[in-house]
Short mmCIF file of C-alpha atoms and ligand atoms in Angstrom, two decimals:
data_model
loop_
_atom_site.label_atom_id
_atom_site.label_comp_id
_atom_site.label_asym_id
_atom_site.label_seq_id
_atom_site.Cartn_x
_atom_site.Cartn_y
_atom_site.Cartn_z
CA UNK A 1 55.83 60.62 93.77
CA UNK A 2 56.42 61.75 97.28
CA UNK A 3 57.61 58.27 98.06
CA UNK A 4 59.90 58.27 95.04
CA UNK A 5 61.48 61.50 96.24
CA UNK A 6 62.00 60.16 99.73
CA UNK A 7 63.57 57.00 98.27
CA UNK A 8 65.97 59.09 96.26
CA UNK A 9 66.94 60.97 99.38
CA UNK A 10 67.48 57.79 101.39
CA UNK A 11 69.47 55.87 98.79
CA UNK A 12 71.66 58.90 97.96
CA UNK A 13 72.43 59.32 101.65
CA UNK A 14 73.31 55.67 101.99
CA UNK A 15 75.63 55.72 98.99
CA UNK A 16 77.31 58.90 100.18
CA UNK A 17 78.16 57.30 103.49
CA UNK A 18 80.36 54.71 101.71
CA UNK A 19 82.34 56.76 99.25
CA UNK A 20 86.11 56.64 99.18
CA UNK A 21 87.15 59.00 96.41
CA UNK A 22 86.27 62.23 94.67
CA UNK A 23 85.49 60.19 91.55
CA UNK A 24 82.86 58.12 93.40
CA UNK A 25 81.36 61.33 94.72
CA UNK A 26 81.09 62.74 91.22
CA UNK A 27 79.41 59.52 90.02
CA UNK A 28 76.80 59.88 92.74
CA UNK A 29 76.18 63.51 91.86
CA UNK A 30 75.54 62.59 88.23
CA UNK A 31 73.38 59.63 89.18
CA UNK A 32 70.99 61.72 91.31
CA UNK A 33 71.30 65.33 90.21
CA UNK A 34 72.60 65.07 86.65
CA UNK A 35 70.54 65.85 83.51
CA UNK A 36 69.55 62.22 83.18
CA UNK A 37 69.61 61.67 86.91
CA UNK A 38 66.94 60.24 89.13
CA UNK A 39 65.69 63.52 90.60
CA UNK A 40 65.44 65.13 87.17
CA UNK A 41 63.39 62.28 85.80
CA UNK A 42 60.97 62.56 88.75
CA UNK A 43 60.60 66.28 88.11
CA UNK A 44 59.83 65.55 84.47
CA UNK A 45 56.75 63.59 85.57
CA UNK A 46 55.33 66.62 87.42
CA UNK A 47 53.27 67.72 84.44
CA UNK A 48 50.87 64.86 85.12
CA UNK A 49 50.09 66.11 88.62
CA UNK A 50 47.00 68.01 89.64
CA UNK A 51 47.11 71.71 90.35
CA UNK A 52 46.94 71.12 94.12
CA UNK A 53 49.61 68.46 94.19
CA UNK A 54 52.12 70.27 92.01
CA UNK A 55 53.33 72.98 94.48
CA UNK A 56 53.54 70.45 97.32
CA UNK A 57 55.63 68.00 95.30
CA UNK A 58 57.58 70.88 93.77
CA UNK A 59 58.56 72.14 97.19
CA UNK A 60 59.51 68.67 98.36
CA UNK A 61 61.61 68.14 95.21
CA UNK A 62 63.46 71.41 95.86
CA UNK A 63 64.10 70.40 99.43
CA UNK A 64 65.49 67.04 98.32
CA UNK A 65 67.77 68.74 95.77
CA UNK A 66 69.03 71.24 98.31
CA UNK A 67 69.57 68.45 100.79
CA UNK A 68 71.52 66.34 98.30
CA UNK A 69 73.65 69.25 97.16
CA UNK A 70 74.50 70.02 100.73
CA UNK A 71 75.31 66.39 101.57
CA UNK A 72 77.56 66.08 98.52
CA UNK A 73 79.44 69.22 99.49
CA UNK A 74 79.92 67.95 103.03
CA UNK A 75 81.11 64.57 101.80
CA UNK A 76 83.60 66.31 99.56
CA UNK A 77 85.04 68.34 102.42
CA UNK A 78 85.27 65.24 104.54
CA UNK A 79 87.18 63.45 101.78
CA UNK A 80 89.66 66.28 101.39
CA UNK A 81 90.20 66.44 105.14
CA UNK A 82 90.82 62.69 105.32
CA UNK A 83 93.27 62.78 102.44
CA UNK A 84 95.21 65.61 104.01
CA UNK A 85 95.48 64.02 107.41
CA UNK A 86 96.61 60.69 105.99
CA UNK A 87 99.26 62.52 103.97
CA UNK A 88 100.43 64.27 107.12
CA UNK A 89 100.58 60.99 108.96
CA UNK A 90 102.68 59.41 106.23
CA UNK A 91 105.08 62.31 106.07
CA UNK A 92 105.61 62.64 109.76
CA UNK A 93 109.26 63.14 110.81
CA UNK A 94 110.49 61.63 114.01
CA UNK A 95 112.84 64.29 115.29
CA UNK A 96 114.03 62.00 118.10
CA UNK A 97 115.72 59.49 115.74
CA UNK A 98 119.50 60.04 115.82
CA UNK A 99 120.72 61.67 112.58
CA UNK A 100 123.18 60.22 110.10
CA UNK A 101 126.50 61.98 110.45
CA UNK A 102 127.87 63.24 107.14
CA UNK A 103 131.64 63.11 106.87
CA UNK A 104 132.64 66.44 105.38
CA UNK A 105 135.75 66.42 103.24
CA UNK A 106 138.58 68.91 103.76
CA UNK A 107 141.27 70.44 101.66
CA UNK A 108 144.50 68.48 101.56
CA UNK A 109 147.36 70.18 103.45
CA UNK A 110 149.34 70.39 100.19
CA UNK A 111 146.46 72.18 98.46
CA UNK A 112 146.13 74.52 101.44
CA UNK A 113 149.80 75.47 101.32
CA UNK A 114 149.69 75.74 97.53
CA UNK A 115 146.78 78.19 97.84
CA UNK A 116 148.57 80.19 100.53
CA UNK A 117 151.65 80.48 98.32
CA UNK A 118 149.55 81.51 95.33
CA UNK A 119 147.75 84.15 97.38
CA UNK A 120 150.98 85.65 98.67
CA UNK A 121 152.35 86.08 95.15
CA UNK A 122 149.05 87.20 93.65
CA UNK A 123 149.14 89.87 96.37
CA UNK A 124 152.50 91.01 94.96
CA UNK A 125 151.06 91.27 91.45
CA UNK A 126 152.10 87.92 89.99
CA UNK A 127 150.05 85.97 87.46
CA UNK A 128 149.63 82.19 87.50
CA UNK A 129 151.16 80.30 84.56
CA UNK A 130 150.93 76.64 83.62
CA UNK A 131 152.94 74.17 81.59
CA UNK A 132 152.74 70.49 80.64
CA UNK A 133 153.87 67.71 82.98
CA UNK A 134 154.91 65.63 79.98
CA UNK A 135 157.65 67.89 78.71
CA UNK A 136 160.17 68.02 75.90
CA UNK A 137 163.81 67.47 76.79
CA UNK A 138 164.41 70.83 75.13
CA UNK A 139 162.36 72.80 77.70
CA UNK A 140 163.20 70.70 80.74
CA UNK A 141 166.98 70.73 80.15
CA UNK A 142 168.38 72.05 76.90
CA UNK A 143 166.93 75.59 76.91
CA UNK A 144 167.75 75.89 80.61
CA UNK A 145 171.42 75.61 79.72
CA UNK A 146 171.61 71.94 80.71
CA UNK A 147 172.80 70.21 77.49
CA UNK A 148 173.10 66.45 76.94
CA UNK A 149 175.81 65.04 79.20
CA UNK A 150 175.69 67.96 81.67
CA UNK A 151 176.21 66.68 85.23
CA UNK A 152 173.12 68.58 86.44
CA UNK A 153 171.06 65.98 84.56
CA UNK A 154 172.30 63.26 86.91
CA UNK A 155 170.69 64.88 89.94
CA UNK A 156 167.36 65.04 88.15
CA UNK A 157 166.90 61.60 86.66
CA UNK A 158 163.33 61.07 85.58
CA UNK A 159 160.88 58.93 83.63
CA UNK A 160 161.33 59.11 79.88
CA UNK A 161 158.48 58.72 77.39
CA UNK A 162 161.06 58.56 74.58
CA UNK A 163 164.40 60.23 73.84
CA UNK A 164 162.89 63.69 73.51
CA UNK A 165 160.01 63.50 75.90
CA UNK A 166 159.97 63.03 79.67
CA UNK A 167 158.05 63.76 82.86
CA UNK A 168 159.31 67.20 83.88
CA UNK A 169 161.76 67.19 86.77
CA UNK A 170 161.16 70.82 87.70
CA UNK A 171 158.73 73.65 86.97
CA UNK A 172 161.59 75.69 85.46
CA UNK A 173 160.70 74.72 81.83
CA UNK A 174 157.62 76.91 82.21
CA UNK A 175 160.03 79.89 82.43
CA UNK A 176 161.15 79.10 78.89
CA UNK A 177 157.63 78.56 77.57
CA UNK A 178 156.51 81.91 78.99
CA UNK A 179 159.55 83.92 77.84
CA UNK A 180 159.33 82.38 74.35
CA UNK A 181 155.90 83.78 73.74
CA UNK A 182 155.94 87.07 75.65
CA UNK A 183 158.17 90.10 76.09
CA UNK A 184 158.90 91.75 79.47
CA UNK A 185 157.54 92.86 81.84
CA UNK A 186 156.98 89.26 82.95
CA UNK A 187 155.90 88.41 86.48
CA UNK A 188 154.57 84.89 86.94
CA UNK A 189 154.51 81.96 89.27
CA UNK A 190 153.91 78.41 88.11
CA UNK A 191 152.69 75.90 90.67
CA UNK A 192 152.77 72.28 89.55
CA UNK A 193 153.65 68.65 89.86
CA UNK A 194 157.13 67.36 89.02
CA UNK A 195 158.73 63.91 88.79
CA UNK A 196 162.04 62.28 89.55
CA UNK A 197 163.06 58.65 89.78
CA UNK A 198 163.84 58.89 93.49
CA UNK A 199 163.13 56.13 96.01
CA UNK A 200 160.47 56.98 98.59
CA UNK A 201 161.68 57.97 102.07
CA UNK A 202 160.84 60.56 104.73
CA UNK A 203 162.00 63.44 102.52
CA UNK A 204 161.73 62.04 98.97
CA UNK A 205 158.93 61.07 96.64
CA UNK A 206 159.00 60.37 92.88
CA UNK A 207 156.11 62.81 92.52
CA UNK A 208 156.19 66.15 94.29
CA UNK A 209 155.28 69.79 93.82
CA UNK A 210 157.12 73.00 93.10
CA UNK A 211 156.23 76.63 92.63
CA UNK A 212 158.38 78.40 90.08
CA UNK A 213 158.70 82.17 90.02
CA UNK A 214 159.97 84.42 87.25
CA UNK A 215 160.31 88.19 86.99
CA UNK A 216 161.86 89.83 83.94
CA UNK A 217 161.94 93.57 83.35
CA UNK A 218 164.32 96.48 82.95
CA UNK A 219 166.56 96.94 85.98
CA UNK A 220 165.56 93.86 87.99
CA UNK A 221 168.26 93.13 90.60
CA UNK A 222 169.28 90.56 93.14
CA UNK A 223 167.93 93.00 95.77
CA UNK A 224 164.46 92.57 94.30
CA UNK A 225 164.83 88.80 94.58
CA UNK A 226 165.90 88.96 98.23
CA UNK A 227 163.08 91.39 99.13
CA UNK A 228 160.50 89.19 97.41
CA UNK A 229 161.68 86.02 99.15
CA UNK A 230 161.71 87.80 102.50
CA UNK A 231 158.09 88.87 102.11
CA UNK A 232 157.21 85.33 101.10
CA UNK A 233 159.03 83.65 104.01
CA UNK A 234 157.52 85.99 106.62
CA UNK A 235 154.00 85.55 105.20
CA UNK A 236 154.15 81.79 105.29
CA UNK A 237 156.32 81.02 108.35
CA UNK A 238 155.66 84.08 110.51
CA UNK A 239 156.89 87.65 110.95
CA UNK A 240 160.11 86.68 112.79
CA UNK A 241 161.37 84.44 110.00
CA UNK A 242 164.73 85.30 108.46
CA UNK A 243 166.18 84.12 105.17
CA UNK A 244 169.75 83.29 104.20
CA UNK A 245 171.23 82.95 100.72
CA UNK A 246 174.09 80.52 100.15
CA UNK A 247 176.06 80.64 96.90
CA UNK A 248 175.21 77.69 94.69
CA UNK A 249 175.23 76.68 91.06
CA UNK A 250 172.25 76.32 88.77
CA UNK A 251 172.99 76.27 85.03
CA UNK A 252 170.09 78.62 84.21
CA UNK A 253 170.83 81.37 86.75
CA UNK A 254 173.94 83.45 87.40
CA UNK A 255 174.58 84.17 90.18
CA UNK A 256 172.63 81.39 91.87
CA UNK A 257 171.80 80.70 95.48
CA UNK A 258 170.17 78.16 97.70
CA UNK A 259 167.83 79.87 100.12
CA UNK A 260 167.26 78.82 103.73
CA UNK A 261 164.70 80.08 106.23
CA UNK A 262 165.34 80.26 109.95
CA UNK A 263 164.00 77.07 111.55
CA UNK A 264 160.22 77.24 112.10
CA UNK A 265 160.52 75.12 115.22
CA UNK A 266 163.41 76.65 117.18
CA UNK A 267 163.61 80.04 115.45
CA UNK A 268 167.31 79.50 114.68
CA UNK A 269 168.74 78.19 117.95
CA UNK A 270 169.13 74.67 116.63
CA UNK A 271 166.89 71.68 117.24
CA UNK A 272 166.00 68.22 115.97
CA UNK A 273 163.91 69.57 113.06
CA UNK A 274 166.75 71.69 111.61
CA UNK A 275 169.37 69.11 112.59
CA UNK A 276 170.88 71.71 114.92
CA UNK A 277 171.67 74.06 112.07
CA UNK A 278 169.03 76.70 112.83
CA UNK A 279 168.28 76.94 109.10
CA UNK A 280 166.21 74.89 106.66
CA UNK A 281 166.63 75.00 102.89
CA UNK A 282 163.40 75.61 100.99
CA UNK A 283 164.28 76.87 97.53
CA UNK A 284 166.75 77.58 94.77
CA UNK A 285 166.97 80.96 93.11
CA UNK A 286 169.13 83.33 91.09
CA UNK A 287 169.36 85.92 88.34
CA UNK A 288 168.18 84.52 84.99
CA UNK A 289 171.25 83.54 82.93
CA UNK A 290 171.82 85.88 79.93
CA UNK A 291 172.12 82.78 77.71
CA UNK A 292 168.62 81.69 78.73
CA UNK A 293 167.16 85.13 78.04
CA UNK A 294 168.81 85.12 74.62
CA UNK A 295 167.48 81.62 73.73
CA UNK A 296 163.98 82.95 74.43
CA UNK A 297 164.42 86.04 72.28
CA UNK A 298 164.82 88.52 75.12
CA UNK A 299 167.76 90.95 74.91
CA UNK A 300 169.96 90.52 78.02
CA UNK A 301 171.53 93.94 77.37
CA UNK A 302 168.14 95.55 77.98
CA UNK A 303 166.41 93.22 80.41
CA UNK A 304 167.32 91.26 83.50
CA UNK A 305 165.33 88.91 85.69
CA UNK A 306 165.26 86.71 88.72
CA UNK A 307 163.82 83.24 89.16
CA UNK A 308 163.19 80.85 91.99
CA UNK A 309 161.90 77.32 92.50
CA UNK A 310 160.26 76.33 95.73
CA UNK A 311 159.48 72.89 97.17
CA UNK A 312 155.84 72.74 98.23
CA UNK A 313 156.10 69.51 100.26
CA UNK A 314 158.93 70.93 102.28
CA UNK A 315 157.02 74.16 102.86
CA UNK A 316 153.91 72.23 103.96
CA UNK A 317 156.00 70.09 106.32
CA UNK A 318 157.36 73.25 107.91
CA UNK A 319 154.06 75.06 107.94
CA UNK A 320 152.26 72.17 109.68
CA UNK A 321 155.10 70.49 111.54
CA UNK A 322 154.87 67.26 109.56
CA UNK A 323 157.90 65.02 110.16
CA UNK A 324 157.53 62.56 107.27
CA UNK A 325 156.68 63.42 103.68
CA UNK A 326 154.98 60.04 103.17
CA UNK A 327 152.06 61.14 105.38
CA UNK A 328 151.09 63.58 102.64
CA UNK A 329 150.46 60.75 100.17
CA UNK A 330 149.06 57.92 102.26
CA UNK A 331 145.53 59.32 102.42
CA UNK A 332 145.05 58.30 106.02
CA UNK A 333 141.95 60.20 107.09
CA UNK A 334 143.14 60.39 110.71
CA UNK A 335 146.17 62.35 109.49
CA UNK A 336 144.33 64.51 106.96
CA UNK A 337 141.63 65.50 109.45
CA UNK A 338 144.15 67.44 111.56
CA UNK A 339 144.61 70.40 109.25
N1 DAH B 401 164.53 73.98 89.29
C1 DAH B 401 165.43 73.88 90.42
C2 DAH B 401 165.31 72.51 91.07
O1 DAH B 401 164.32 71.86 90.87
C3 DAH B 401 165.11 74.94 91.43
C4 DAH B 401 165.41 76.31 90.93
C5 DAH B 401 166.65 76.87 91.19
C6 DAH B 401 164.48 77.03 90.23
C7 DAH B 401 166.96 78.12 90.76
C8 DAH B 401 164.81 78.31 89.77
C9 DAH B 401 166.07 78.85 90.05
O2 DAH B 401 163.94 79.06 89.08
O3 DAH B 401 166.33 80.10 89.62
O4 DAH B 401 166.21 72.12 91.76
#
C-alpha cells in the first residue's frame, strides 16, 4: 500500500508538470483526489490493514493528500501567472512607433460668418426663422409687391419648377410667411440659401446665402433700422466701421436704401478692394411697404416695420479678405484650412 501511495504521488507530480490549462488541472484533481479518485480508493482498502499498519499508512496517505493539494494549488498559480504575462506581451504598445495623424475638420468660413451674424442678432433679441428653398411665386414675388411683368423680376431670374413654383431668389419671402401667421411684435432673422440663374464669376454664383431681417411693432422707425445696422457692421467688421445709406428702390420697402460699409481694407481712403470708392455695398434695406403689411393682415395704420437682406458671401469675403467668391465653393482643403 505504501508503494501504491508513493506511485500516486509520483505519477500525479509527473502529470502536473505537463499541464497547459485550468481544465487539465481540474481533470488531474478529480483523477487523484476526487470521490472515485486513486487516493480515495487506496484509503478504502485501509480496513484490511492490521492495527499497527493502519496509523502508519494513514499518516502517509494524509501526507500524500496534503502534498497533492499543495502541488495543484501551485500549478494553478503558475498557470494564471503565465496566462497574464502572455496577455501582457500580446498587448504591448510600442510608444516609439510614429502615430497616425488625424486630419481634423473645420467649420467652413461661410458657416463661421453665418454663426457670427446669427449671434449678433440673437444678442439683440432676434429669433431665427426658416422658410422653404423651393418657394411659391406668390411668396417670392407677388406678395412682396413684385407682380407678373414687374421689371424687378428680371434682375432675379431663377430656376422654375413650374409656373407657380421656383427656387427662391431671396430670403425675403420668409417675411411674408412669418407676418401671415403672427401679429407684431415680430423680430426675426432668416439665414438661408437662395438661387439665381447667374453665371459663375469672382462675385457671382447661382447658389448663395442671405440673412433676412424683419422687425414689426408699434412706432418702429428708420432710425431703429440705422442703429441696428450700425451695431451689426461694427460687430462684424470692427469698431471703426461706418455705414452709409443710399436711396434705392425695392418694391417691398418704402423708403428703401442700399447700405454700404466703410472699406474693411483701407478704412475708407480708397483701395483696390473697394475700387477706390472707400465703401462696399453689403445689403438692401428699408421700411416695410404698407401694401405688404396689409397683404399679411397687419394694419399699417397701427404698425410699422423695417427689413433688410444681407449677402453672406460678400460679408465673408470682407471678414476674411477673400478676393474671389469661387474659393468658397471649390472645397480646396488648402484654402479652407486657413480660417
Ligand atoms: N431681397 C433683396 C435682394 O435680394 C434684398 C433686400 C432689400 C431685402 C431690401 C430686404 C429689404 O428685406 O428690405 O436683393
